[in-house]
Amino acid sequence: MKHLTATTDPEYTAVENPSSLDVFLLKYIQDKRDLPFAYLTLNISLTLLPLAALLFVPALTGWAWWAVLAVYLFLSNARFKGPFGLMLHCTCHRILFKQKYSFMNKYIPWVIGPLFGQTPESYFTHHMGMHHPENNLPDDQSSTMFYQRDSWRSFLRYLGDFFLLGIPKLVLYFSRKQKSTLRARLLRGELLYIAVTFGLCFVNLPATLAVFVLPVILSRVVMMLGNWSQHSFIDANTPDNCYTNSVTCINTTYNHKCWNDGYHISHHLKPALHWTEHPKSFRQNVDQYAQNAAIVFDGIHFLHVFVYLMTKRYDLLAKHFVNLGERYQNDAEVIELLKSRTQRIQRPALLAQAA
């Protein structure tokens, strides 16, 4: 176990001597704290977009094509994938560009999003239209409740269900909830992406597979892995309680790279909270976390959580567990708590509880 210490995760620090480019970009973005998003968007646009276009050039063949592909895959997956994915997340909750330039808010999901396997509108409609309103409860089509959350078999069933039925289930959800606008946005983005990808296969199949097909597979695996880890520990008695159906990871380099994504409890409590405010919000409300027996890890992030669960290394999870309010006497008690929170929740028991 660990005791709570000072948080080292990023908070907003004003730029003392803004550059001319800073001043220019600030004219367009809604919140000055999101200046890093503008720079990330520029970096992606100036590197990945030209490389993706180059892969479709017929004159580029042989080792030169493979060299460009290697650079492209390195930048898209090793450098930009995590920061972009969580920038997309943040800009779904809080738009990046000012209202007078609202058309520019389409640039991230429609232009550079597909380079990372994010089909236009699918992330926004799923995340904002379903996941947050349903809060990992039964109507959330990506809910982890009904799976054994330290089991490879359960995770593969969860992943397979999302790949095969995720979009159809989301369409049916929007129909059932009478959210026709979100349904239309989802279908427009998905069908257009499929049509363009299919057409490009006849132009350059290898480039299309590399730029438009492989990223979709990778991104949806990563997203489901992330959601699984973020909602692995659920108190079956209070599954609607954000303190006990989500996880927080503090003091990790992941939070510096991915805009404090580790603060998943506070994100569900206050979805519109700016990413730079999560560490402060956590410190201010730490007593609530303790009273609700929230699960907080120090020094690890969601990929660690996933690997430790799949290998059943509860000892390593307990090692990084933060003993808020000094509720637990030893690691054995923490392990017992963690194991109890990963148990599959039976639908009949949940219905009986609701009644």
XYZ file of C-alpha atoms in Angstrom:
355
model
C 0.000 0.000 0.000
C 0.932 3.622 -0.363
C 0.031 6.684 1.627
C -1.249 9.757 -0.166
C 1.513 12.209 -1.000
C 1.595 15.390 -3.048
C 0.351 14.946 -6.599
C 2.827 15.570 -9.404
C 0.376 15.483 -12.302
C 0.150 18.488 -14.656
C -1.800 21.605 -13.778
C -2.093 24.842 -15.696
C 0.879 27.163 -15.690
C 0.510 30.446 -17.514
C 2.942 31.131 -20.341
C 5.050 34.085 -19.195
C 6.451 35.080 -22.575
C 4.082 33.847 -25.288
C 5.562 33.475 -28.731
C 4.036 35.067 -31.807
C 2.589 31.661 -32.739
C 1.092 31.357 -29.243
C -0.607 34.732 -29.676
C -1.896 33.752 -33.118
C -3.336 30.441 -31.947
C -4.919 31.965 -28.856
C -7.078 34.116 -31.129
C -8.870 30.988 -32.278
C -9.058 28.632 -29.307
C -11.717 28.932 -26.645
C -9.567 28.251 -23.570
C -5.945 29.342 -23.261
C -5.245 26.212 -21.201
C -5.807 24.179 -24.371
C -2.905 25.726 -26.245
C -1.069 22.353 -26.167
C -3.966 20.880 -28.171
C -3.467 23.457 -30.909
C 0.232 22.572 -31.107
C -0.487 18.848 -31.141
C -2.971 19.357 -33.982
C -0.367 21.325 -35.932
C 2.330 18.710 -35.356
C 0.086 15.893 -36.541
C -1.065 17.889 -39.544
C 2.484 18.719 -40.627
C 3.828 15.174 -40.240
C 1.223 12.428 -40.477
C -0.969 13.989 -43.161
C 1.904 14.413 -45.673
C 3.247 10.934 -44.866
C -0.195 9.379 -45.333
C -0.585 11.129 -48.692
C 2.910 10.013 -49.715
C 2.001 6.365 -49.136
C -0.651 6.693 -51.870
C 1.781 8.112 -54.457
C 2.219 5.466 -57.201
C 5.842 6.432 -57.832
C 6.796 5.501 -54.266
C 7.562 1.777 -54.304
C 9.853 -0.862 -52.817
C 12.047 -0.090 -49.842
C 11.211 3.625 -50.006
C 7.491 2.892 -49.473
C 8.282 0.616 -46.537
C 10.593 3.261 -45.041
C 7.849 5.896 -45.195
C 5.402 3.398 -43.687
C 7.801 2.667 -40.816
C 8.119 6.370 -40.003
C 4.359 6.813 -40.326
C 3.549 3.918 -37.993
C 6.143 5.032 -35.449
C 4.787 8.582 -35.296
C 1.136 7.572 -35.310
C 1.427 4.856 -32.676
C 4.480 5.586 -30.512
C 4.361 9.365 -30.458
C 0.907 10.689 -31.228
C -1.667 7.955 -30.571
C -2.142 8.424 -26.832
C -2.038 12.248 -26.798
C -4.344 12.467 -29.815
C -6.877 9.996 -28.424
C -7.188 11.888 -25.173
C -7.196 15.257 -26.955
C -10.171 13.954 -28.935
C -11.747 12.952 -25.633
C -11.178 16.364 -24.063
C -12.409 18.290 -27.103
C -15.614 16.244 -27.146
C -16.376 17.560 -23.672
C -15.075 21.086 -24.245
C -14.809 22.384 -27.809
C -11.369 23.602 -28.832
C -12.134 26.497 -31.151
C -14.253 29.555 -30.396
C -17.870 29.630 -31.490
C -17.149 32.058 -34.332
C -14.740 29.472 -35.751
C -16.939 26.491 -34.916
C -16.390 24.899 -38.337
C -12.782 24.270 -37.279
C -13.999 21.913 -34.550
C -14.710 19.388 -37.318
C -11.034 19.235 -38.221
C -9.944 16.910 -35.391
C -12.638 14.208 -35.787
C -13.030 14.419 -39.576
C -9.530 15.134 -40.917
C -6.871 13.819 -38.556
C -9.065 11.470 -36.527
C -9.236 8.840 -39.280
C -5.425 8.608 -39.274
C -5.788 7.128 -35.787
C -8.681 4.839 -36.623
C -11.311 7.185 -35.240
C -14.195 7.014 -37.673
C -15.841 10.465 -37.815
C -18.492 11.034 -35.130
C -18.300 7.511 -33.671
C -16.249 8.491 -30.633
C -18.354 11.556 -29.844
C -21.685 9.795 -30.233
C -20.610 6.750 -28.237
C -18.865 8.648 -25.456
C -21.108 11.682 -25.070
C -24.354 10.184 -26.280
C -24.253 6.896 -24.382
C -21.296 6.195 -22.073
C -21.586 9.244 -19.848
C -25.382 9.327 -19.647
C -25.468 5.618 -18.749
C -22.331 5.630 -16.537
C -21.293 1.981 -17.135
C -24.747 0.756 -16.073
C -26.737 -1.875 -18.042
C -27.902 0.493 -20.809
C -24.276 1.425 -21.497
C -23.468 -0.865 -24.432
C -19.783 -0.826 -23.404
C -20.511 -1.611 -19.754
C -18.050 -3.905 -17.968
C -20.509 -4.903 -15.228
C -21.469 -8.302 -16.548
C -17.935 -9.592 -17.115
C -15.348 -11.152 -14.822
C -12.845 -8.353 -14.983
C -9.657 -10.265 -14.240
C -10.307 -12.873 -16.934
C -8.804 -13.009 -20.416
C -11.796 -15.004 -21.633
C -14.198 -12.357 -20.416
C -12.164 -9.558 -21.950
C -12.005 -11.293 -25.330
C -15.790 -11.765 -25.257
C -16.149 -8.085 -24.359
C -13.817 -7.047 -27.171
C -15.451 -9.350 -29.706
C -18.895 -8.037 -28.827
C -17.725 -4.478 -29.391
C -16.068 -5.260 -32.727
C -19.001 -7.196 -34.146
C -22.002 -5.508 -32.545
C -20.763 -2.195 -31.126
C -22.066 0.071 -33.888
C -25.381 -1.811 -34.438
C -26.057 -1.785 -30.690
C -25.288 1.933 -30.538
C -27.711 2.607 -33.402
C -30.414 0.608 -31.605
C -29.662 2.450 -28.351
C -30.140 5.835 -30.023
C -33.366 4.604 -31.613
C -34.665 3.321 -28.289
C -33.751 6.544 -26.499
C -35.102 8.683 -29.352
C -31.743 10.357 -29.972
C -32.199 10.630 -33.725
C -29.634 13.406 -34.238
C -26.864 11.362 -32.647
C -27.936 8.301 -34.614
C -27.732 10.268 -37.852
C -24.280 11.624 -36.966
C -23.016 8.145 -36.147
C -24.351 6.570 -39.334
C -23.112 9.436 -41.517
C -19.588 9.138 -40.182
C -19.437 5.329 -40.267
C -20.933 4.885 -43.724
C -18.838 7.635 -45.279
C -15.681 6.175 -43.755
C -16.532 2.713 -45.096
C -17.331 4.099 -48.565
C -14.122 6.132 -48.806
C -11.997 3.271 -47.498
C -13.589 0.826 -49.931
C -12.971 3.203 -52.820
C -9.356 3.795 -51.865
C -8.725 0.046 -51.860
C -8.946 0.219 -55.658
C -6.483 3.108 -55.726
C -3.773 1.677 -53.473
C -4.653 -1.336 -51.350
C -1.479 -1.479 -49.179
C -1.695 2.234 -48.354
C -5.403 1.978 -47.570
C -4.823 -0.941 -45.229
C -2.016 0.947 -43.470
C -3.728 4.326 -43.203
C -7.428 3.493 -42.824
C -7.960 -0.158 -41.856
C -5.198 -1.123 -39.410
C -5.687 2.029 -37.270
C -9.393 1.222 -36.771
C -8.520 -2.218 -35.430
C -5.798 -0.870 -33.138
C -7.805 2.071 -31.849
C -10.853 -0.018 -30.967
C -8.727 -2.566 -29.125
C -7.023 0.242 -27.186
C -10.310 2.000 -26.395
C -11.926 -1.159 -25.065
C -8.799 -2.021 -23.088
C -8.929 1.453 -21.580
C -12.622 1.329 -20.736
C -12.176 -2.150 -19.238
C -9.381 -0.907 -16.960
C -11.170 2.308 -16.009
C -14.268 0.357 -14.967
C -12.739 -2.885 -13.698
C -13.425 -2.330 -10.000
C -17.134 -1.994 -9.301
C -18.979 -2.204 -5.997
C -21.954 -4.407 -6.864
C -23.994 -2.729 -4.113
C -23.589 0.744 -5.622
C -22.782 0.304 -9.329
C -24.074 3.783 -10.141
C -21.653 5.474 -7.740
C -18.817 7.066 -9.722
C -16.487 6.654 -6.739
C -17.005 2.905 -6.776
C -17.397 2.111 -10.463
C -14.324 3.939 -11.769
C -10.611 4.159 -10.980
C -8.150 6.991 -10.451
C -4.435 6.773 -11.294
C -2.216 9.548 -9.947
C 1.463 10.507 -10.163
C 2.199 8.811 -13.461
C 3.913 9.990 -16.638
C 0.799 8.875 -18.492
C -1.078 11.831 -17.019
C 1.581 14.195 -18.375
C 1.380 12.663 -21.839
C -2.386 12.123 -21.992
C -3.899 15.156 -20.304
C -4.643 13.710 -16.835
C -6.708 10.851 -18.208
C -5.902 8.866 -15.061
C -8.441 10.906 -13.086
C -11.394 8.863 -14.272
C -13.489 9.141 -11.122
C -13.486 12.928 -11.136
C -14.095 12.860 -14.880
C -17.323 10.904 -14.381
C -18.302 13.079 -11.454
C -17.704 16.282 -13.437
C -17.432 15.453 -17.157
C -16.911 19.081 -18.175
C -14.084 19.703 -15.715
C -11.019 20.975 -17.558
C -8.187 18.454 -17.771
C -5.796 20.741 -15.864
C -8.178 20.939 -12.880
C -8.390 17.245 -12.024
C -5.400 17.049 -9.638
C -6.696 20.006 -7.629
C -10.247 18.611 -7.597
C -8.918 15.288 -6.354
C -6.988 16.907 -3.486
C -9.951 19.075 -2.505
C -12.325 16.106 -2.403
C -10.013 13.378 -1.134
C -12.187 12.886 1.976
C -15.111 11.966 -0.293
C -12.893 9.462 -2.074
C -11.981 7.908 1.271
C -15.553 7.820 2.589
C -16.723 6.101 -0.591
C -13.870 3.563 -0.544
C -12.707 4.750 -3.956
C -9.861 2.872 -5.619
C -6.844 5.060 -6.323
C -3.474 3.879 -7.617
C -0.217 5.807 -7.364
C 2.558 5.417 -9.940
C 0.763 3.168 -12.445
C -1.702 3.805 -15.249
C -4.489 1.901 -16.970
C -2.239 -0.333 -19.059
C -0.556 -1.503 -15.844
C -3.975 -2.098 -14.304
C -5.030 -4.174 -17.300
C -1.861 -6.299 -17.357
C -1.892 -6.867 -13.600
C -5.540 -7.933 -13.746
C -5.055 -10.279 -16.673
C -2.081 -11.903 -14.912
C -3.902 -11.771 -11.560
C -1.040 -9.864 -9.952
C -3.186 -8.390 -7.218
C -0.030 -8.076 -5.145
C 1.291 -5.452 -7.583
C -2.033 -3.633 -7.626
C -2.020 -3.599 -3.823
C 1.561 -2.284 -3.855
C 0.392 0.842 -5.715
C -2.964 1.158 -3.949
C -3.402 4.439 -2.040
C -4.740 3.822 1.470
C -7.060 6.811 1.712
C -8.321 7.472 5.211
C -6.111 4.636 6.518
C -9.027 2.227 6.018
C -6.892 -0.895 5.464
C -4.385 -2.562 7.759
C -2.344 -4.502 5.222
C -2.052 -5.592 1.582
C -4.153 -8.688 2.250
C -7.176 -6.516 3.038
C -6.570 -4.456 -0.096
C -6.329 -7.583 -2.249
C -9.592 -8.833 -0.785
C -11.238 -5.514 -1.672
C -9.851 -5.498 -5.213
C -10.901 -9.073 -5.894
C -14.414 -8.374 -4.634
C -14.707 -5.438 -7.039
C -13.757 -7.443 -10.148
C -16.465 -10.081 -9.746
C -19.029 -10.412 -12.514
C -22.307 -8.803 -11.518
C -25.248 -11.059 -12.242
C -28.191 -9.440 -14.004
C -30.831 -11.086 -11.751
C -29.064 -9.791 -8.644
C -28.901 -6.302 -10.131
C -32.599 -6.349 -11.018
C -33.493 -7.581 -7.542
C -31.431 -4.798 -6.021
C -33.147 -2.185 -8.186
C -36.557 -3.488 -7.157
